[in-house]
PDB file of C-alpha atoms in Angstrom:
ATOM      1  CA  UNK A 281       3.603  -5.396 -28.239  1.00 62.00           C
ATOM      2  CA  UNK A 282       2.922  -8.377 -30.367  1.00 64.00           C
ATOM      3  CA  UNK A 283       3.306 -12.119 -28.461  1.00 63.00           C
ATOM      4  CA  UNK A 284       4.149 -15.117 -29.812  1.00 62.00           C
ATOM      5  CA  UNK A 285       5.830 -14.686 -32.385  1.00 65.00           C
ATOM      6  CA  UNK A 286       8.775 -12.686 -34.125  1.00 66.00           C
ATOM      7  CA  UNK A 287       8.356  -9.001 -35.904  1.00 64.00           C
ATOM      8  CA  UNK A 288       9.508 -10.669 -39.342  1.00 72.00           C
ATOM      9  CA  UNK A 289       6.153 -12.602 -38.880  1.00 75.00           C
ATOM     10  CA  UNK A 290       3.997  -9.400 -37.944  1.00 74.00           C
ATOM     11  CA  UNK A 291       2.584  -7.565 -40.409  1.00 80.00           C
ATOM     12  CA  UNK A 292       1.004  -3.823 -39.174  1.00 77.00           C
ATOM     13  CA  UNK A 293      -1.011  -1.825 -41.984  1.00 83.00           C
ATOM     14  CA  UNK A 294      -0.261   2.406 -42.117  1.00 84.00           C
ATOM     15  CA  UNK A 295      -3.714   2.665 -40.348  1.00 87.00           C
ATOM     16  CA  UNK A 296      -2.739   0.473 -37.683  1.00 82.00           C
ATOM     17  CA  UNK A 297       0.153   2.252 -36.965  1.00 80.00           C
ATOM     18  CA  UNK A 298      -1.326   5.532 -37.281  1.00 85.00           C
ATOM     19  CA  UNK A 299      -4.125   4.379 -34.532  1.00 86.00           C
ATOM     20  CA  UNK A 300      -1.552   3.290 -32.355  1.00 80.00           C
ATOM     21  CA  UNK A 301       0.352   6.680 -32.272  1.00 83.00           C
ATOM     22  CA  UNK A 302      -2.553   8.439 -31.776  1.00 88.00           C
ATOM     23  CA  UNK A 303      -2.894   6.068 -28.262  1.00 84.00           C
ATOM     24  CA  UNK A 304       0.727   7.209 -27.928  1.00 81.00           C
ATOM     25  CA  UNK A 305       2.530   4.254 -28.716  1.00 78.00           C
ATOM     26  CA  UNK A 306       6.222   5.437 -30.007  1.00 74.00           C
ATOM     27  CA  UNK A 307       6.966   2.198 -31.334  1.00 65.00           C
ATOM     28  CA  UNK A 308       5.840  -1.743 -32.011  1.00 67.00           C
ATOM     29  CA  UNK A 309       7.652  -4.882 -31.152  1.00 64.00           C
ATOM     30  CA  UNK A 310       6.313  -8.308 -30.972  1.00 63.00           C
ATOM     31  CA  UNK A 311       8.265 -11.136 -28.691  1.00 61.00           C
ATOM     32  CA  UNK A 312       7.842 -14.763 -28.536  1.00 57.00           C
ATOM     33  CA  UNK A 313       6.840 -14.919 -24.843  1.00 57.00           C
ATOM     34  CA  UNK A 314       4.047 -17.372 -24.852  1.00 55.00           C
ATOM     35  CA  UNK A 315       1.316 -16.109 -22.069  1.00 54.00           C
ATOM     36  CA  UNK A 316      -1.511 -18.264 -21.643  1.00 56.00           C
ATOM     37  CA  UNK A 317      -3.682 -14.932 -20.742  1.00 57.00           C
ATOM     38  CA  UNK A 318      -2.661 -11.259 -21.282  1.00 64.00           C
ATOM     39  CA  UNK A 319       0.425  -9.907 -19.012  1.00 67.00           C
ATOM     40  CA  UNK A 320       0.156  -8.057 -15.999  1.00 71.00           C
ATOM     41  CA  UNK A 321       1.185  -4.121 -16.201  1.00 73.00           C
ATOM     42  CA  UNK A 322       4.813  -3.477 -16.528  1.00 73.00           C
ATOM     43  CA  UNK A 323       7.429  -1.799 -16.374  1.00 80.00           C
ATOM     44  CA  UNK A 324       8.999  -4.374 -18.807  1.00 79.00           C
ATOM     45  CA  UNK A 325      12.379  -4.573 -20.344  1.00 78.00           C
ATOM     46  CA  UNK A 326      12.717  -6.136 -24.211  1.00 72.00           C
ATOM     47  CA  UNK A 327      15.788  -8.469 -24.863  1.00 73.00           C
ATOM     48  CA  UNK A 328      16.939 -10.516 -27.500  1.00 70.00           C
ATOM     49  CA  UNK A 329      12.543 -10.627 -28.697  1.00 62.00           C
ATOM     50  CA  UNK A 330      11.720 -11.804 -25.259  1.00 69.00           C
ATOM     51  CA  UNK A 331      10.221  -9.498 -22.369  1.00 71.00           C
ATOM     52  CA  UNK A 332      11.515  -9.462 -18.965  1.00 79.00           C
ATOM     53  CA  UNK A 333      10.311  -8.635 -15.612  1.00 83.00           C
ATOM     54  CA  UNK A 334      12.342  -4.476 -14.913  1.00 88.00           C
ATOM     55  CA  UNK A 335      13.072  -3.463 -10.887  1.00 93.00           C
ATOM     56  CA  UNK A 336      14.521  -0.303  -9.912  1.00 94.00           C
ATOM     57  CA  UNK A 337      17.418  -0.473  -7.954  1.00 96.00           C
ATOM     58  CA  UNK A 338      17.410   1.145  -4.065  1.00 97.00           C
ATOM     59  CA  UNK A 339      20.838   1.418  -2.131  1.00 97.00           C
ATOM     60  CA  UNK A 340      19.821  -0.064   1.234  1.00 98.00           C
ATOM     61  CA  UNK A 341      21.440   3.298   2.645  1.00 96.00           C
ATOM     62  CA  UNK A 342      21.067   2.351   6.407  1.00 97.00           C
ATOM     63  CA  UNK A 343      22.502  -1.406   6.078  1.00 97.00           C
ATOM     64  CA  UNK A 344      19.907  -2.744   7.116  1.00 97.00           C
ATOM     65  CA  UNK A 345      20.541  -6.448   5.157  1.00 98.00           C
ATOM     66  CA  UNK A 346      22.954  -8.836   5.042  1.00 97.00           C
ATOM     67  CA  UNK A 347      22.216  -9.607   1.889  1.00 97.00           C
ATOM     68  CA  UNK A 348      19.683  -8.800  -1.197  1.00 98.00           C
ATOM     69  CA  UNK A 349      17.624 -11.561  -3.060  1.00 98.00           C
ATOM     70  CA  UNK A 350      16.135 -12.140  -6.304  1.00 96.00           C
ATOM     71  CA  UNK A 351      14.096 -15.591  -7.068  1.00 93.00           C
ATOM     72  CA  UNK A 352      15.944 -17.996  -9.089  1.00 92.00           C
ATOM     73  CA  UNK A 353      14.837 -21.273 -10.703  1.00 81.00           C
ATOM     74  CA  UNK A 354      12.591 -23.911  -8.919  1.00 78.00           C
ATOM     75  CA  UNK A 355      11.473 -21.811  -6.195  1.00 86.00           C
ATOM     76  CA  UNK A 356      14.807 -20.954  -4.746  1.00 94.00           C
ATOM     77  CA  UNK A 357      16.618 -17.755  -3.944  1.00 97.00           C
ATOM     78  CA  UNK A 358      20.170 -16.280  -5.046  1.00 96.00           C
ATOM     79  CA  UNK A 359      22.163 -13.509  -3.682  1.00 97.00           C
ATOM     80  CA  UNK A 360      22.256 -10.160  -5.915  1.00 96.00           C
ATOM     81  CA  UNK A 361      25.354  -9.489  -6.048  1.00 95.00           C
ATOM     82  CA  UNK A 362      25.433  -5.607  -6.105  1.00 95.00           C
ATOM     83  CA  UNK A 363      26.920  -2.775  -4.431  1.00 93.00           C
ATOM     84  CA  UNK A 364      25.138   0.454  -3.696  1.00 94.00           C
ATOM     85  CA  UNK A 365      26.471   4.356  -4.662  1.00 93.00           C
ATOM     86  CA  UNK A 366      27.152   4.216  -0.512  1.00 91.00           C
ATOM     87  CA  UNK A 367      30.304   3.118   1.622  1.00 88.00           C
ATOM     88  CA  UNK A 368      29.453  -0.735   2.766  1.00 89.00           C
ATOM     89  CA  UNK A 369      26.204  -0.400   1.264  1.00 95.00           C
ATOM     90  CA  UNK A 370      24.228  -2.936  -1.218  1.00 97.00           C
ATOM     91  CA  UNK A 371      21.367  -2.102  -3.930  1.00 97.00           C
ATOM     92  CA  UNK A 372      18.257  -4.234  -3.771  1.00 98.00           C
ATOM     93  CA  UNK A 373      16.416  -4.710  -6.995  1.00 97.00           C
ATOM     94  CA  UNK A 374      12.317  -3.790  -6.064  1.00 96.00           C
ATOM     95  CA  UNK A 375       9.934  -5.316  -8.244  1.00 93.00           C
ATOM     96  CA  UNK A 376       7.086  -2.863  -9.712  1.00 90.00           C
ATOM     97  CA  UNK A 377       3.567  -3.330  -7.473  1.00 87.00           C
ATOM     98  CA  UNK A 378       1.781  -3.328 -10.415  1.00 81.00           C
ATOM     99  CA  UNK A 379       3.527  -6.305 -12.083  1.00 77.00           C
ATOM    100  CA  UNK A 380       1.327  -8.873  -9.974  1.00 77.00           C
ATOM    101  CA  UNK A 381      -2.377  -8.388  -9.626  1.00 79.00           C
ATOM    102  CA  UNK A 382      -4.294  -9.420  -6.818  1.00 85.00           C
ATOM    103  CA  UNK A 383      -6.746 -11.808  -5.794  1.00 88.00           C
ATOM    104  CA  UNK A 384      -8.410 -14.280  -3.763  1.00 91.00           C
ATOM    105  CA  UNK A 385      -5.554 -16.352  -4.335  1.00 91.00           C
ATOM    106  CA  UNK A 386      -3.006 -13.778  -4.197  1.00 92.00           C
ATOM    107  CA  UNK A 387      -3.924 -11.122  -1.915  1.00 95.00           C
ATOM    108  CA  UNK A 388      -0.334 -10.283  -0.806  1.00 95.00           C
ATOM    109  CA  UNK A 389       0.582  -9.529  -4.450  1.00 92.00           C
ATOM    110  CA  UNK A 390       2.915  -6.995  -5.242  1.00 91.00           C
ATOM    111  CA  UNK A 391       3.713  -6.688  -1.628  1.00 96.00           C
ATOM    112  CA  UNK A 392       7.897  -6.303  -0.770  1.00 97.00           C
ATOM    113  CA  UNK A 393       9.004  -7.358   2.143  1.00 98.00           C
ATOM    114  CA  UNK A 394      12.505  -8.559   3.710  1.00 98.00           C
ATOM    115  CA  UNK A 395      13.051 -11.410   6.336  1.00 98.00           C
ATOM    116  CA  UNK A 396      14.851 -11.808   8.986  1.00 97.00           C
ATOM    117  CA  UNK A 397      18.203 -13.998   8.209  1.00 98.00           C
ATOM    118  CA  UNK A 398      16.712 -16.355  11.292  1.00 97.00           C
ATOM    119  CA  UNK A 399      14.463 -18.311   8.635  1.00 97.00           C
ATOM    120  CA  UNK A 400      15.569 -20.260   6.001  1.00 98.00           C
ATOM    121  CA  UNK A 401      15.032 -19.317   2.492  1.00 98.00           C
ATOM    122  CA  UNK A 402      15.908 -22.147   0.032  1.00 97.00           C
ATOM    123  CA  UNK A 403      19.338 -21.469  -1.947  1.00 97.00           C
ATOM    124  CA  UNK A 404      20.613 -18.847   0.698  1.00 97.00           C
ATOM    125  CA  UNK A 405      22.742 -19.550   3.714  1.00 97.00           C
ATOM    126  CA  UNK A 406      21.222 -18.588   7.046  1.00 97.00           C
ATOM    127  CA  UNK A 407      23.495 -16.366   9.565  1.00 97.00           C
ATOM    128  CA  UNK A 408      21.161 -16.086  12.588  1.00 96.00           C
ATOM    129  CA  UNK A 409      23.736 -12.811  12.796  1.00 95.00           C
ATOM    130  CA  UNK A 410      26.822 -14.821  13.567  1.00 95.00           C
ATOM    131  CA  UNK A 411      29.493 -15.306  10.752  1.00 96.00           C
ATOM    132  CA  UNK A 412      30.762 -18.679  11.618  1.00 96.00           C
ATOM    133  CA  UNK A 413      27.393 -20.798  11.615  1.00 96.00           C
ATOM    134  CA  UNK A 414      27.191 -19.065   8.523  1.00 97.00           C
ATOM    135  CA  UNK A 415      29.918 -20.353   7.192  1.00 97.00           C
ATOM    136  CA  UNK A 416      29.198 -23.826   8.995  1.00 97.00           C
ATOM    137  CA  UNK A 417      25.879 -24.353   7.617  1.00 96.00           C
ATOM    138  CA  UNK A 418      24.860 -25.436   3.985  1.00 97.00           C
ATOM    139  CA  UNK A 419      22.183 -23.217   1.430  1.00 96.00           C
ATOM    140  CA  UNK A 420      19.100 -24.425   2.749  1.00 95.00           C
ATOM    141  CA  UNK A 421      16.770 -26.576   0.557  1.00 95.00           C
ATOM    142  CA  UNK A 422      13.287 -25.305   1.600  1.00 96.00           C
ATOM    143  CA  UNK A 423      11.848 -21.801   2.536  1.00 97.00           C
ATOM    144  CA  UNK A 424      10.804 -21.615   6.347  1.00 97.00           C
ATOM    145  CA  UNK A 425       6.908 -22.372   6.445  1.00 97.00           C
ATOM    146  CA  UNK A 426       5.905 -18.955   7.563  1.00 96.00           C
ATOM    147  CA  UNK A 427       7.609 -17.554   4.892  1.00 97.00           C
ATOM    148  CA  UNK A 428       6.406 -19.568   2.050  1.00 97.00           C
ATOM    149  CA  UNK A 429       3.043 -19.152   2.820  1.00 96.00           C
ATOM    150  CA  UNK A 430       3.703 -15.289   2.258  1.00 97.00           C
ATOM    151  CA  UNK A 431       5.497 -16.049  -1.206  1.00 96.00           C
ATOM    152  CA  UNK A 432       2.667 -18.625  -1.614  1.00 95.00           C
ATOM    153  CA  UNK A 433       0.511 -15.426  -1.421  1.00 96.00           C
ATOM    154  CA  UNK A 434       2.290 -13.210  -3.822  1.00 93.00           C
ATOM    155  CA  UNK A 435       4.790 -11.386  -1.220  1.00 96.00           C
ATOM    156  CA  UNK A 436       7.938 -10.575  -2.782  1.00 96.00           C
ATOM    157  CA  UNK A 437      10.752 -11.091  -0.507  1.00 98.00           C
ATOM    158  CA  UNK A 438      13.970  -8.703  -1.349  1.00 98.00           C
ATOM    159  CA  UNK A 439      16.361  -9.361   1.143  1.00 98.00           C
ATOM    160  CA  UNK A 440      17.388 -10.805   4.680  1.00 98.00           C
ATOM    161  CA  UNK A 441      17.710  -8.788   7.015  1.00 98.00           C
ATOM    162  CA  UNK A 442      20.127  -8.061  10.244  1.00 97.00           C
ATOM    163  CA  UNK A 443      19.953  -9.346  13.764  1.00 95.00           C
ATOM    164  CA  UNK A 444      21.481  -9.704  16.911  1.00 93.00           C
ATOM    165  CA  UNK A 445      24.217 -12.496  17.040  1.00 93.00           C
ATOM    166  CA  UNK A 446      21.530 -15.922  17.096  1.00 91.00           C
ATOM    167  CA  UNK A 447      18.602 -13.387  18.536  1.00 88.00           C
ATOM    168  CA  UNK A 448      19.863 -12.995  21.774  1.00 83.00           C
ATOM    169  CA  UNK A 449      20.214  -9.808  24.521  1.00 79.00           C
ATOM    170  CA  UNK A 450      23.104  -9.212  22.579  1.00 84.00           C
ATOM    171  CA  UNK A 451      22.800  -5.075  21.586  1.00 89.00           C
ATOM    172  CA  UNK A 452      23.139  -4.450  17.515  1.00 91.00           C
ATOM    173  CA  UNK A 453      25.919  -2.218  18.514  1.00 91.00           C
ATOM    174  CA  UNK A 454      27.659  -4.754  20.344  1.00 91.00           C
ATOM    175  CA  UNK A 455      28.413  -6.990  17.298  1.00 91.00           C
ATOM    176  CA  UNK A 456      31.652  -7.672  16.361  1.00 90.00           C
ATOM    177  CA  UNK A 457      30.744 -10.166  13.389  1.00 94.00           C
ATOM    178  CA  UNK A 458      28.278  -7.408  10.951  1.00 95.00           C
ATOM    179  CA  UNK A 459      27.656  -4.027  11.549  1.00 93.00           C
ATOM    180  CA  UNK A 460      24.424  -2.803  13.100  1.00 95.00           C
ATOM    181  CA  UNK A 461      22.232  -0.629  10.953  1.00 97.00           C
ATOM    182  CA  UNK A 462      21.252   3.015  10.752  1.00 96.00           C
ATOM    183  CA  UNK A 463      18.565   3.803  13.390  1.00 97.00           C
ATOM    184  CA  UNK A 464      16.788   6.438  11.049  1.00 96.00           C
ATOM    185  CA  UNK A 465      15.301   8.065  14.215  1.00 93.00           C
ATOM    186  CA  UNK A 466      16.953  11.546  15.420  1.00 85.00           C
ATOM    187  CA  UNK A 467      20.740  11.821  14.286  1.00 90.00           C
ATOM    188  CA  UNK A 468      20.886   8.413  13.318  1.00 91.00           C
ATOM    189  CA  UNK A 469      23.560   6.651  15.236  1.00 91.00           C
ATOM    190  CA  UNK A 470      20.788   5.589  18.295  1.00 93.00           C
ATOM    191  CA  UNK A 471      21.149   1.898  19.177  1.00 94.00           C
ATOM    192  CA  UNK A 472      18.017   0.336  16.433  1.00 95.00           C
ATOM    193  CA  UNK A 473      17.791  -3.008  19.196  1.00 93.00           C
ATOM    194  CA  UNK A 474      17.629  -6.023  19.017  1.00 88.00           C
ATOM    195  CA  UNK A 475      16.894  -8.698  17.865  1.00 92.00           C
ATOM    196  CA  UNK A 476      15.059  -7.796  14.938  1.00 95.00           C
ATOM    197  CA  UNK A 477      16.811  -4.486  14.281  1.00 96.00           C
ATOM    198  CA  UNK A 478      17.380  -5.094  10.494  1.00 97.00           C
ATOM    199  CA  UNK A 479      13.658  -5.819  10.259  1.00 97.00           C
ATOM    200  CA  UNK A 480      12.241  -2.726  12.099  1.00 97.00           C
ATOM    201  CA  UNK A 481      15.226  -0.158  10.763  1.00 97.00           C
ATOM    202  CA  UNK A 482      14.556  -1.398   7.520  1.00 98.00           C
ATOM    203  CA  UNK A 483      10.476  -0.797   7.386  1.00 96.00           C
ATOM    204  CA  UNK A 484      11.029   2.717   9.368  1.00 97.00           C
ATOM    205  CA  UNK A 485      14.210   4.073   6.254  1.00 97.00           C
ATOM    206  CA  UNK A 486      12.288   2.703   3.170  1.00 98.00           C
ATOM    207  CA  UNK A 487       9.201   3.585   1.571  1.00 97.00           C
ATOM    208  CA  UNK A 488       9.720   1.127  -1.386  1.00 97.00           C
ATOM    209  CA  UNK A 489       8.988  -1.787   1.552  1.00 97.00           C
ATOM    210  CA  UNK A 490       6.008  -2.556   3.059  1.00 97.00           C
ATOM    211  CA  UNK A 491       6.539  -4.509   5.717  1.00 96.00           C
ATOM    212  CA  UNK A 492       9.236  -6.679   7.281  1.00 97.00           C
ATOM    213  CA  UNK A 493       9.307 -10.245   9.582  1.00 97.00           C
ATOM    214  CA  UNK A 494      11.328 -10.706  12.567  1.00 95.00           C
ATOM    215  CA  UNK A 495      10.751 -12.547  15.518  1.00 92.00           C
ATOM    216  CA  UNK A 496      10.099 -12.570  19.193  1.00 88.00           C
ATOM    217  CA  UNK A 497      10.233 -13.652  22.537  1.00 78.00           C
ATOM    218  CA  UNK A 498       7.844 -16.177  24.427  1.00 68.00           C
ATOM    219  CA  UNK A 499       6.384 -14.822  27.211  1.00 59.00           C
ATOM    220  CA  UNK A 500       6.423 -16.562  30.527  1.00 59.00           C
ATOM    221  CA  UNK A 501       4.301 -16.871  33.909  1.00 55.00           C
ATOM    222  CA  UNK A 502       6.428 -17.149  36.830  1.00 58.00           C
ATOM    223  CA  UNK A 503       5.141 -17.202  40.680  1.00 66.00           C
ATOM    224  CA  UNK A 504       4.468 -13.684  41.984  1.00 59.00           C
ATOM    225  CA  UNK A 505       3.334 -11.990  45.464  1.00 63.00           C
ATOM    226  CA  UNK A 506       0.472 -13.442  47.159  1.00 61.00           C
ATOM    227  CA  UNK A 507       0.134 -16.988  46.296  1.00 66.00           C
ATOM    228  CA  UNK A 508      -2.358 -17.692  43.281  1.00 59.00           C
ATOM    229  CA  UNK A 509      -0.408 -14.705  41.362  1.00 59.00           C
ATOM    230  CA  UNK A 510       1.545 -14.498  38.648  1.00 52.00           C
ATOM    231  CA  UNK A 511       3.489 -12.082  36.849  1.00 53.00           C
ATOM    232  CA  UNK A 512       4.076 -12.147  32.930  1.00 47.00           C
ATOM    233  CA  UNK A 513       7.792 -11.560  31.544  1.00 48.00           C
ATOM    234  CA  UNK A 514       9.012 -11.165  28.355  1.00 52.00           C
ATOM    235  CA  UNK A 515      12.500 -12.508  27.574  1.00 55.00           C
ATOM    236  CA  UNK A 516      13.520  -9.722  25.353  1.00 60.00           C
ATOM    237  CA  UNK A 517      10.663  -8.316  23.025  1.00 76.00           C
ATOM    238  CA  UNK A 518      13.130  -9.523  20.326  1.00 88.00           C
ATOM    239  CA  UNK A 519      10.704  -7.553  17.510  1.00 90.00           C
ATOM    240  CA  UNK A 520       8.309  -5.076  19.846  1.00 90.00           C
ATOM    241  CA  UNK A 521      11.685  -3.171  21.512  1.00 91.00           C
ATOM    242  CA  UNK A 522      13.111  -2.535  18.048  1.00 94.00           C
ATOM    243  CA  UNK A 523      10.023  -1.140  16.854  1.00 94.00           C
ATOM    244  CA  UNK A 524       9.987   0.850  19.376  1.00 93.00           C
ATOM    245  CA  UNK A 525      13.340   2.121  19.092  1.00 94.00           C
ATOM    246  CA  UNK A 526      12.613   2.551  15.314  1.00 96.00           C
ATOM    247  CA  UNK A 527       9.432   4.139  15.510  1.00 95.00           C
ATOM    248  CA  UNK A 528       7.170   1.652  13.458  1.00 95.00           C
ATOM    249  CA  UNK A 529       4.553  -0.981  15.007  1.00 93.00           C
ATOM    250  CA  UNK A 530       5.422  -4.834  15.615  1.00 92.00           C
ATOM    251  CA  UNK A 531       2.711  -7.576  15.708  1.00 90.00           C
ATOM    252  CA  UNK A 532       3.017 -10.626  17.840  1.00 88.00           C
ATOM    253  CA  UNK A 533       1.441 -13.426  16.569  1.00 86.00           C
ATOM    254  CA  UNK A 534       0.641 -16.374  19.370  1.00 84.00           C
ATOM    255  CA  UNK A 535       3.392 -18.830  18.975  1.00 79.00           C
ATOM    256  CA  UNK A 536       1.374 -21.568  17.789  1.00 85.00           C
ATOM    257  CA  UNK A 537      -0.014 -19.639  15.244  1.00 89.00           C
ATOM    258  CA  UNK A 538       2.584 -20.310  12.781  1.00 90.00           C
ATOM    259  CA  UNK A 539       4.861 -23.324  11.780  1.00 92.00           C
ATOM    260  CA  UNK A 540       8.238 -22.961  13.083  1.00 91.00           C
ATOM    261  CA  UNK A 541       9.366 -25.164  10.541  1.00 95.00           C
ATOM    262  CA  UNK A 542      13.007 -23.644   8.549  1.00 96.00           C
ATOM    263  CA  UNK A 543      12.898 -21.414  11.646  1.00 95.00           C
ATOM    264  CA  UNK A 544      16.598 -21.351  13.717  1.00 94.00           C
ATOM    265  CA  UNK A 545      15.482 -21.614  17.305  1.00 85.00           C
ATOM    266  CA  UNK A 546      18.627 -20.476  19.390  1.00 74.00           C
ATOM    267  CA  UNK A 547      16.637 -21.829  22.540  1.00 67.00           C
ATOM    268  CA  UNK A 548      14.576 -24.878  23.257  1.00 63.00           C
TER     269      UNK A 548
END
């Protein structure tokens, strides 16, 4: 592969060529990409003398998003729209792990990941896992905080993923507005809980993802016993109960870690 400029302008000698088959090269085409330093590994795609990014597409088999992503122009997002081979099923389009190298400033390169639909992702409408405030709300302008900092750091993000109806105690199976997904534990058809069940069913089904965000509940002191004591409660364990259920591992970050900027509280 030639860059910048077109094959008419390429000349390649007969021992050129020959060298090149002998590396196993079956072919030579030059495009008129213009990389200011060599390109990353592929797999690429060549159209109309211009190289493109190639993803192979998985059916999310145990609907575990509401919807798949791809990046669009100016940092936004945009909905692929594409069914999968399965009933009610949609394909998400994976990017390679080689096609972004890492480094100090990238160290999440080449890492996929999905989001729960509770934080904004500019260009995409947020659900919080009800259909109406869906439909209420506009395509947000700005990716949540916690999540651009992950995109910031080379994390591709595929999809959103499903939730309990605005992260309450609400069970996935309970929801009338979008189905709940595959538990891929036992026969299937266990309960995946909530809140973050798309999240944890999602990590636990696919080996093309490597991790996924959800969210959880702040944990509370209240007046116990003896006086002086306290006990600690947990609302819900809105992302360590469906990991259990799922059978992967959920991290709880302290909840000023992050910004909760773009991020749908349901309570205050």
């Amino acid at each position: 592969m030639f860059f910048g400029a077109h094959m008419s302008e390429v000349i390649v000698k007969d021992d050129a060529c020959d060298l090149l088959r002998n590396w196993g090269s079956q072919y030579t085409m030059a495009s008129i990409n213009d990389f200011d330093s060599q390109p990353t590994p592929g797999p690429y795609l060549i159209k109309a003398g211009s190289l493109w990014q190639a993803r192979r597409i998985y059916d999310d088999s145990n609907n575990t998003l509401l919807t798949a992503i791809l990046p669009d122009a100016e940092s936004k997002f945009r909905t692929l729209r594409l069914l999968g081979t399965g009933y009610r099923t949609l394909s998400v389009a994976v990017p390679s792990r080689t096609c972004r190298e890492k480094s100090n400033k990238l160290p999440l390169a080449g890492t996929r990941i999905v989001v729960k639909d509770i934080f904004d992702i500019a260009g995409l409408r947020t659900s919080v896992g009800n259909r109406n405030f869906f439909n209420l709300y506009p395509p947000g302008t700005e990716t949540a905080s916690a999540i651009q900092r992950l995109i910031d750091a080379g994390a591709e993000v595929l999809g959103k993923s499903k939730l309990s109806s605005f992260a309450a105690r609400e069970e996935p199976t309970e929801s009338v507005d979008y189905q709940a997904p595959f538990n891929p534990r036992g026969d299937g058809y266990q309960s995946p809980a909530g809140s973050s069940s798309g999240s944890a069913a999602a990590v636990s089904s696919y080996d093309w993802l490597d991790f996924a965000i959800g969210s959880d509940s702040e944990s509370q002191t209240k007046p116990f016993g003896s006086p002086g004591s306290h006990l600690m409660i947990s609302a819900t364990g809105s992302g360590r109960r469906p990991a259990h259920w799922n059978g992967c591992f959920s991290l709880r970050p302290t909840k000023t870690a992050l910004s909760l900027e773009g991020f749908v509280k349901t309570f205050e």
